Every structure is written in C-alpha cells, then in structure tokens.
Short mmCIF file of C-alpha atoms in Angstrom, two decimals:
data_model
loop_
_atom_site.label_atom_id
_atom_site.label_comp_id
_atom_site.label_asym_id
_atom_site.label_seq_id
_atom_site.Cartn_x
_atom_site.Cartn_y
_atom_site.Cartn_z
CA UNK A 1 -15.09 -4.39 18.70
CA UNK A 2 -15.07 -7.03 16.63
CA UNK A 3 -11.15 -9.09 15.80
CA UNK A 4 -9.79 -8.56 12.51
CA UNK A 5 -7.25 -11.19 11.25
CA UNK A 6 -7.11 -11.41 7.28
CA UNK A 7 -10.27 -10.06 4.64
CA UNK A 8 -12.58 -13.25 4.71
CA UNK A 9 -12.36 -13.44 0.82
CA UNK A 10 -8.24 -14.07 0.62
CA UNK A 11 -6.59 -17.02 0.12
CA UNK A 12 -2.79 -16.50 2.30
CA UNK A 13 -1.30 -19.19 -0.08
CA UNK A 14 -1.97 -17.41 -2.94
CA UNK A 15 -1.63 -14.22 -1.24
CA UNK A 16 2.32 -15.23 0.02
CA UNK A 17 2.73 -16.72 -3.78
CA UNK A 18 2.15 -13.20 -5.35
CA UNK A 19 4.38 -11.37 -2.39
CA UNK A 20 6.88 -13.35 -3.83
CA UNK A 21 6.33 -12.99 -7.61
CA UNK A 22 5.23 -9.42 -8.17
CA UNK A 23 6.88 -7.77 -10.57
CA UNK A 24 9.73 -5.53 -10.25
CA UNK A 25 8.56 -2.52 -11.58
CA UNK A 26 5.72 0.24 -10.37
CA UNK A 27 2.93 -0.14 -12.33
CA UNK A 28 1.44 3.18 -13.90
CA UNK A 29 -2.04 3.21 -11.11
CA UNK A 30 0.22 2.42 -8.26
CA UNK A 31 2.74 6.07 -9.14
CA UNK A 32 -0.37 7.87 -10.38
CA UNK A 33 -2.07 6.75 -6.77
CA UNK A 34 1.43 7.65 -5.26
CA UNK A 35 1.20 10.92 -6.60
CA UNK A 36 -2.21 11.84 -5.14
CA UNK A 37 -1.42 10.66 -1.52
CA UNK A 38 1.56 13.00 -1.78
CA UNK A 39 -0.54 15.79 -2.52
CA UNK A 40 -2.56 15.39 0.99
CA UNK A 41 1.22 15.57 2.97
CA UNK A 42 1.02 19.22 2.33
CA UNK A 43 -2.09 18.87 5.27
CA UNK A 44 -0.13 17.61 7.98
CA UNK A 45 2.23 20.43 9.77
CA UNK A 46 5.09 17.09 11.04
CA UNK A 47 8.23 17.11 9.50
CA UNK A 48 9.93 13.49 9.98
CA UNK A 49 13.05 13.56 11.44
CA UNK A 50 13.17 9.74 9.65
CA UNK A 51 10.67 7.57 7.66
CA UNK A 52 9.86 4.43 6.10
CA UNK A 53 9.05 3.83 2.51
CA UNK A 54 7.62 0.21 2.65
CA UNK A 55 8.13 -2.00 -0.40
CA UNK A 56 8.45 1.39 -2.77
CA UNK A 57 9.20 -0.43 -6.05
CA UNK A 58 5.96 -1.98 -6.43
CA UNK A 59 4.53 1.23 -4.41
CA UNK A 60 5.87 3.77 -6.59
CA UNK A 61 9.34 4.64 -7.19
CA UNK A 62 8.55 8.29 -8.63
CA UNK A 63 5.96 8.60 -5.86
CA UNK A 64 8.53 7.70 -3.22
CA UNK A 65 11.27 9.94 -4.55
CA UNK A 66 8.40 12.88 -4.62
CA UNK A 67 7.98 12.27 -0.72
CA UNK A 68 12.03 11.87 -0.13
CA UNK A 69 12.63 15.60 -2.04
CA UNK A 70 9.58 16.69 0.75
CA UNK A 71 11.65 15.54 3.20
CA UNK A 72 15.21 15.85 2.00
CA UNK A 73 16.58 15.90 5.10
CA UNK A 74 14.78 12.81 7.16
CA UNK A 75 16.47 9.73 7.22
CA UNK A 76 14.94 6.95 4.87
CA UNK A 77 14.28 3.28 5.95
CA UNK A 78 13.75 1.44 3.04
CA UNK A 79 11.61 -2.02 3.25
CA UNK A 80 11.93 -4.50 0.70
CA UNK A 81 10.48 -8.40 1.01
CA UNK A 82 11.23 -9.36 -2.14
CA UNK A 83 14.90 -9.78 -2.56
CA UNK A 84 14.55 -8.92 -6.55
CA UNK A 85 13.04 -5.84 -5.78
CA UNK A 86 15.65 -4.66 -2.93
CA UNK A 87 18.40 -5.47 -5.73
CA UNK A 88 16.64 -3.26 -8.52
CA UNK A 89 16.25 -0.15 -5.68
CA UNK A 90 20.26 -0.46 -4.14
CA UNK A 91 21.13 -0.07 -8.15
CA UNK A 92 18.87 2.85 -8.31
CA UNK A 93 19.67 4.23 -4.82
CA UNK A 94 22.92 3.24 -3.69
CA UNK A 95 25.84 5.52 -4.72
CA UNK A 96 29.95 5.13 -4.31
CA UNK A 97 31.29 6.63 -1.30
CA UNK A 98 33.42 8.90 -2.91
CA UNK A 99 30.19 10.45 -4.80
CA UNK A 100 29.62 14.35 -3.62
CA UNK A 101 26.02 13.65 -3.99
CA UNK A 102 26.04 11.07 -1.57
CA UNK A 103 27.62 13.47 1.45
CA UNK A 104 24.33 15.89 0.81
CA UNK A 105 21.37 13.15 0.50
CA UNK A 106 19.60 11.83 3.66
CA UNK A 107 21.02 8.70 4.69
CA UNK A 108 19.60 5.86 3.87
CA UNK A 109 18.79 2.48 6.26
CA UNK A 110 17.66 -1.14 4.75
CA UNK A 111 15.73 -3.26 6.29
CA UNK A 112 12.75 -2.74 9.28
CA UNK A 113 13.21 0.23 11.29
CA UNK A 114 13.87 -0.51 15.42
CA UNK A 115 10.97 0.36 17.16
CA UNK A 116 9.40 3.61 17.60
CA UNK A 117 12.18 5.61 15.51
CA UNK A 118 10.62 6.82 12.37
CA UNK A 119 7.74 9.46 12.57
CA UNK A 120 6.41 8.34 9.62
CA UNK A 121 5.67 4.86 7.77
CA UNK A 122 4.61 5.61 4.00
CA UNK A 123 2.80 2.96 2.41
CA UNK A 124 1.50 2.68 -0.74
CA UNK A 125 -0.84 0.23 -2.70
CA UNK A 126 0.32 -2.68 -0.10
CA UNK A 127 -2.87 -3.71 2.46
CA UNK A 128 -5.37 -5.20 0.15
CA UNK A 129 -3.32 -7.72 -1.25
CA UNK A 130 -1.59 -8.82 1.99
CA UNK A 131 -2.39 -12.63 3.81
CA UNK A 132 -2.40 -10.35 7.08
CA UNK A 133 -3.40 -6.88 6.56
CA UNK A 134 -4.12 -6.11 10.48
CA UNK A 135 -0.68 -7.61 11.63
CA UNK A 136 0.45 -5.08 9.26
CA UNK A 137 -0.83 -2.35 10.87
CA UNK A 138 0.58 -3.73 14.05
CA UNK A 139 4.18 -4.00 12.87
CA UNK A 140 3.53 -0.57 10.82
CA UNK A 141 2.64 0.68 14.40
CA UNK A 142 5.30 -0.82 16.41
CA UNK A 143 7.85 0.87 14.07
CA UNK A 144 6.69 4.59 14.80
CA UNK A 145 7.45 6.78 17.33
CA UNK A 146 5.13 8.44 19.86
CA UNK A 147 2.92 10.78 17.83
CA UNK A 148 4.94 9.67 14.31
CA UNK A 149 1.70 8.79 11.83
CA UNK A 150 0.85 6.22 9.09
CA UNK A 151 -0.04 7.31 5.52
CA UNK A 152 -1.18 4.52 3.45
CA UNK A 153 -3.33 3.71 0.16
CA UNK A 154 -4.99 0.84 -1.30
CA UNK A 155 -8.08 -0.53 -3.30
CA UNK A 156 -11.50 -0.24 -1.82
CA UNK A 157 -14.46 -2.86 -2.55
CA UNK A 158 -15.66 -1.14 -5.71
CA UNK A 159 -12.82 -2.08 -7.30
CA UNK A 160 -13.32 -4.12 -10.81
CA UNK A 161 -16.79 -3.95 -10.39
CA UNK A 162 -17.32 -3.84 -14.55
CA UNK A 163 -15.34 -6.74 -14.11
CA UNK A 164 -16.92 -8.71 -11.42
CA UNK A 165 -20.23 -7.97 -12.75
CA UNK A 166 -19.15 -9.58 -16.58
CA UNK A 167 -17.98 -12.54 -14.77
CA UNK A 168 -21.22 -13.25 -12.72
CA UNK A 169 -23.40 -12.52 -15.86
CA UNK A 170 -21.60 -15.92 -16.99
CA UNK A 171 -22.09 -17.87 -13.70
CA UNK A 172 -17.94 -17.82 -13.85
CA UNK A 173 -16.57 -17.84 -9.74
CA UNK A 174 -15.29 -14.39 -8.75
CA UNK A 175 -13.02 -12.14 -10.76
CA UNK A 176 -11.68 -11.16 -7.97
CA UNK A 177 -11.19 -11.32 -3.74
CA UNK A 178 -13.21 -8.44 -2.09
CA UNK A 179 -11.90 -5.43 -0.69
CA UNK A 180 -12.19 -4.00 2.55
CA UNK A 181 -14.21 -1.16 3.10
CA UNK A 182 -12.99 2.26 4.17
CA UNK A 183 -14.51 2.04 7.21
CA UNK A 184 -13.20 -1.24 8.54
CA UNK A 185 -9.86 -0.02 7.97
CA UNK A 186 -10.56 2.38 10.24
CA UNK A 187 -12.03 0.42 12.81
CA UNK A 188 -8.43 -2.01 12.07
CA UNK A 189 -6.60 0.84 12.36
CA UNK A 190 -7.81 1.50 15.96
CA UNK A 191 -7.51 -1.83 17.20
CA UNK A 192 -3.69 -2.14 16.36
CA UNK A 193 -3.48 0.89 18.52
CA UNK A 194 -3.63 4.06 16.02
CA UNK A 195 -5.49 6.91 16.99
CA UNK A 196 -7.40 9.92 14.86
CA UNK A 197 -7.85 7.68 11.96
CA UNK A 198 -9.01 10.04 8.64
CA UNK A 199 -10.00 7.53 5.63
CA UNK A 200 -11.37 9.33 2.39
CA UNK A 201 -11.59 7.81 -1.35
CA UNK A 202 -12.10 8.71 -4.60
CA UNK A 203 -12.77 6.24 -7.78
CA UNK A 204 -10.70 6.15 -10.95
CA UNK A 205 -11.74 5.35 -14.31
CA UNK A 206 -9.34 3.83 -16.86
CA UNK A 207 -10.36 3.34 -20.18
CA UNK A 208 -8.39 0.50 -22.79
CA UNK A 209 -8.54 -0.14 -26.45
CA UNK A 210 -8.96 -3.90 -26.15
CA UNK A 211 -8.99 -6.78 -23.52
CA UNK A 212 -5.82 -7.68 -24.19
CA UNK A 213 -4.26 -4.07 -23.11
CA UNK A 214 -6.92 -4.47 -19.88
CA UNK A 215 -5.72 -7.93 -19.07
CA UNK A 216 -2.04 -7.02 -19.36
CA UNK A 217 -2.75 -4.48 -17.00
CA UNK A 218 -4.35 -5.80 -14.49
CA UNK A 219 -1.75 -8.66 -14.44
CA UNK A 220 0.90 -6.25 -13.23
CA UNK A 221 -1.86 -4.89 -10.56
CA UNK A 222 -2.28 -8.19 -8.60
CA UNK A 223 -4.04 -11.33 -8.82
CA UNK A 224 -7.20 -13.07 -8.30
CA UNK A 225 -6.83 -14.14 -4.41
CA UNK A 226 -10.12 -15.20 -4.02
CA UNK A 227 -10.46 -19.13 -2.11
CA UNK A 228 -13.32 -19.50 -5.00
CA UNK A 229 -11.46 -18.52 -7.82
CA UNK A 230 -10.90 -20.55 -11.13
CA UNK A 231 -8.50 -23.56 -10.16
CA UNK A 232 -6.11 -24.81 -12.59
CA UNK A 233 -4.92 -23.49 -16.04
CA UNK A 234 -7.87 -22.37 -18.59
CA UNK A 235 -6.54 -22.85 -22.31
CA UNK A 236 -6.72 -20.29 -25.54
CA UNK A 237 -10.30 -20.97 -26.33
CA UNK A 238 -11.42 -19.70 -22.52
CA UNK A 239 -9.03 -16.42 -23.08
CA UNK A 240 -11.28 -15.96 -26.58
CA UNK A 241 -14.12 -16.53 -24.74
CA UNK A 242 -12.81 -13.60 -22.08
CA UNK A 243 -11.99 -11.05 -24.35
CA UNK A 244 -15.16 -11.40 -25.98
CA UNK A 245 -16.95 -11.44 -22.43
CA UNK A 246 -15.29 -7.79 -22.02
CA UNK A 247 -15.46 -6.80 -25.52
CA UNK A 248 -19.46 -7.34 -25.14
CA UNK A 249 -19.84 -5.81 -21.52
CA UNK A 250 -17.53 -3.57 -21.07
CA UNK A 251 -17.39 -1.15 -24.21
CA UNK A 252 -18.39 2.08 -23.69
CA UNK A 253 -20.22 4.06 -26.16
CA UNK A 254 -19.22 7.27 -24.61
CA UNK A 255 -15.55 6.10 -24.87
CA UNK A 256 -15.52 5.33 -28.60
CA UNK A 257 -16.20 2.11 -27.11
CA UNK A 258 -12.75 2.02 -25.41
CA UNK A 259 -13.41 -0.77 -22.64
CA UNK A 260 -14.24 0.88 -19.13
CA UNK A 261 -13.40 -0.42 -15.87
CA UNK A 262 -12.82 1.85 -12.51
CA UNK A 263 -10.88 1.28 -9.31
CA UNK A 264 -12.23 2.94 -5.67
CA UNK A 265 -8.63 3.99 -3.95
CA UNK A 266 -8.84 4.65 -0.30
CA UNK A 267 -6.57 7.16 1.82
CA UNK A 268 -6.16 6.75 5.30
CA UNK A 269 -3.51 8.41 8.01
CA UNK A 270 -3.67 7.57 11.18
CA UNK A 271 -1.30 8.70 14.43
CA UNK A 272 0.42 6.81 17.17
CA UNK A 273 -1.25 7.97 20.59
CA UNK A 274 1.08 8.42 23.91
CA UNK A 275 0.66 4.88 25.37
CA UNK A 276 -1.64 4.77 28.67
CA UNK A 277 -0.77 2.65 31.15
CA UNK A 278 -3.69 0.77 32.68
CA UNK A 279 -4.26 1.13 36.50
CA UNK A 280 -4.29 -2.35 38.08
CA UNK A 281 -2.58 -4.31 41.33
CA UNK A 282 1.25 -4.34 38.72
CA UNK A 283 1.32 -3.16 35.36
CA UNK A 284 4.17 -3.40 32.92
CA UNK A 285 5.31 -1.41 30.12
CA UNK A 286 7.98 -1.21 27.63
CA UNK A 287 11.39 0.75 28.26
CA UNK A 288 10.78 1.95 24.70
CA UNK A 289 6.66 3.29 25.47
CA UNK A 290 8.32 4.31 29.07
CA UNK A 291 10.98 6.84 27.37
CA UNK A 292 8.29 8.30 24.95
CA UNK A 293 6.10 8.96 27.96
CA UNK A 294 8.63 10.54 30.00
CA UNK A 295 9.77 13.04 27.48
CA UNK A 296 5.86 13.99 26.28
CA UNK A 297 6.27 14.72 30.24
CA UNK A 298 8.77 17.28 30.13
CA UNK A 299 8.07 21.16 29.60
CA UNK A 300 9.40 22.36 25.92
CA UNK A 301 9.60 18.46 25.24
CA UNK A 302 13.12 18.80 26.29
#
C-alpha cells in the first residue's frame, strides 16, 4: 500500500499560515455541510459515552451543538489550535458555576482527549486544508477507544472546478491545491489503523450575484495552498481583470446569470478495530491496547 504523508499539491508553510489565521467564525458551507453529516448519525446504533468536536468554530458551531443535543449526555472534548478561536467558544460555552444549567449539561473537557477515551472524534471541514492530513488520522485514531469511530467531512477534487477551469483558460497557475479523492482517504484511513471505512459524496452548487460576493466567500473558505500558486501581491487592475474573468465564464444563463461554481463534499466514518497483536519471538503492546483487549475478552463485556 502505498505511504501517504501530505496531498502532493500543498504547500505546509502556507498550509500552517492559514491554521493560524482562519477566521473566527463558521462560514455558511462549513454549518450547512455540518448539518448533512449529522443527518447520517441517525445510521450508526453507538451512543458515545464521550466525544470530540475538533476545531468546531471553523467546523460549525450550530452543527456541533446539533450533535451535542444528540448526545446530551456524553462528555464533550473540545479541540481548539487557534487560541482566538478557543477564546470565542469558552465565551459561548463556558457558564458560572453557580448556573442551574450548568449542573444538567454534559461536562465539558479542553484540550486533546488521553488516549483511547472518547468513542467518537467529530470532524468537520478540517483534512483538506491540513500540512498533514494522514498524521491526522493517526492522532484522530490514537484518541478513540476500541470500537469508538471517526466521522469526518471535507472537499473532494471537484471542488472549484468553474474556477480552476477560468483560470487555466488564461494560462494563470492554479486557482487552487487539489483535493484528495474519496478513495484515497479511504485507503489513508486504513493505513493509520481504521477499519470498515464508508466514504460517500455529493456536490453542491452555490450560485452568487457578482465576483465580488464569490470572492468574499471563498476567502472565508480557505486559501490557495497550491506550491504553484500566484507569488506576491497582484494590484486593483489584476482584481478587475478577475472579476471580469468570472463575470465572462462563470455566468449562468439558467441562473439569471447568477455566477455558478460547485463544491464535491466527501463523508467518510471509519471504526477503530480491536488491536491484534502480531505473533513473533517478543511482541509488545500498549497497557492502554492491552486493557481494551482484555475487556472485548470478557462475557457481557463486563
């Protein structure tokens, strides 16, 4: 199987650059994509005893208070990176002691969870912008418990493709990195030691009423993290000649000649297998992987 390590089109400088300056807010797509990967919870029969929301203000803060009122009474580990955003969600989340509400909410835990005690990691709109996406999975994997699963979203390679397909008409470097197929993540997904992987995806089309609306959006969805890109600052004369680039190629008749562009989301959930211990002269494993085997041992699980 071949070794993933980062999507060949990212650039981790500018990828660590935009972990840090994101903004702190959840952009419509992100709660709307939120929203539909809550909707497919209702498929899997596990209740979490605890789970992690990772990076929810950027993820979706409606979409992760949809999944906490699923699960009002797992325990939430909350991960935040960017110390902004962990401010804006204590304000939000954090109440007094003395608050009745507070007594009858689950409780709440900052930072990454110890290893193997959450049953589920939620992550949304968070892998195809990372500088690492399969040491991601690996942490994401480390965190959960013996048979706990991973439910996660992000953009798929026909993302922008209006877009990337204006920009080449002009010879211009790429509007954007790529993003990794459906079917890699899968394949990613096994090799950080998931099991039962289930990817599916659907495409999204968003309609604007001029390039500047579509640029403002898509400057709170990410940035361009491709090693190719544009370097340096481009002045107001190349913005004129953008919008008029997406004015030209992008209006759709059908749309009143709104300006269309689409996004391919992918869905994936994948479980944490009881860890097999390979036979050889001396083996070693965990105290952590040699509890969870010991009690998937025991009749009734007791």
């Amino acid at each position: 199987m071949a070794e993933f390590t980062a999507p060949p089109s990212i650039d981790p400088n500018a990828a660590h650059a935009w972990q840090r300056r994101a903004p702190a807010h959840s952009p419509w797509l992100h709660e709307e994509v939120g929203r539909r990967m809550q909707d497919r919870l209702q498929w899997i029969v596990q209740k979490p005893e605890a789970w992690c929301s990772w990076e929810p203000v950027y993820g979706g803060l409606e979409a992760h208070q949809q999944v906490a009122e699923r699960y009002p009474a797992a325990d939430i580990h909350i991960v935040e990176s960017r110390p902004a955003h962990a401010a804006l969600l204590r304000s939000q989340l954090d109440k007094p002691w003395w608050a009745l509400s507070r007594w009858r909410q689950a409780k709440l835990h900052w930072g990454l969870p110890a290893p193997g005690s959450v049953q589920m990691l939620w992550a949304n709109m968070a892998l195809h912008q990372h500088p690492n996406p399969q040491q991601l999975l690996q942490t994401w994997h480390q965190s959960l418990a013996v048979n706990g699963f991973v439910m996660f979203s992000c953009f798929g390679p026909d993302t922008l493709k209006e877009l990337r397909a204006a920009y080449a008409s002009q010879g211009w470097p790429a509007a954007s990195h790529e993003f990794t197929d459906m079917h890699d993540w899968g394949d990613m997904l096994v090799q950080a030691g998931f099991a039962e992987p289930v990817m599916d995806m659907e495409r999204i089309t968003l309609s604007y009423s001029g390039a500047a609306q579509l640029r403002a959006e898509l400057r709170e969805l990410g940035r361009n993290l491709h090693p190719a890109r544009f370097g340096g600052l481009r002045g107001r004369q190349w913005r004129n000649q953008l919008d008029a680039l997406l004015t030209a190629k992008l209006a759709d008749a059908q749309e009143q000649g709104r300006l269309v562009v689409s996004f391919e989301i992918i869905y994936g959930h994948a479980f944490k297998p009881t860890p097999r211990m390979k036979v050889q002269g001396e083996s070693s494993i965990s105290v952590q992987d040699m509890q969870q085997m010991l009690r998937q041992g025991r009749p009734g699980g007791a």
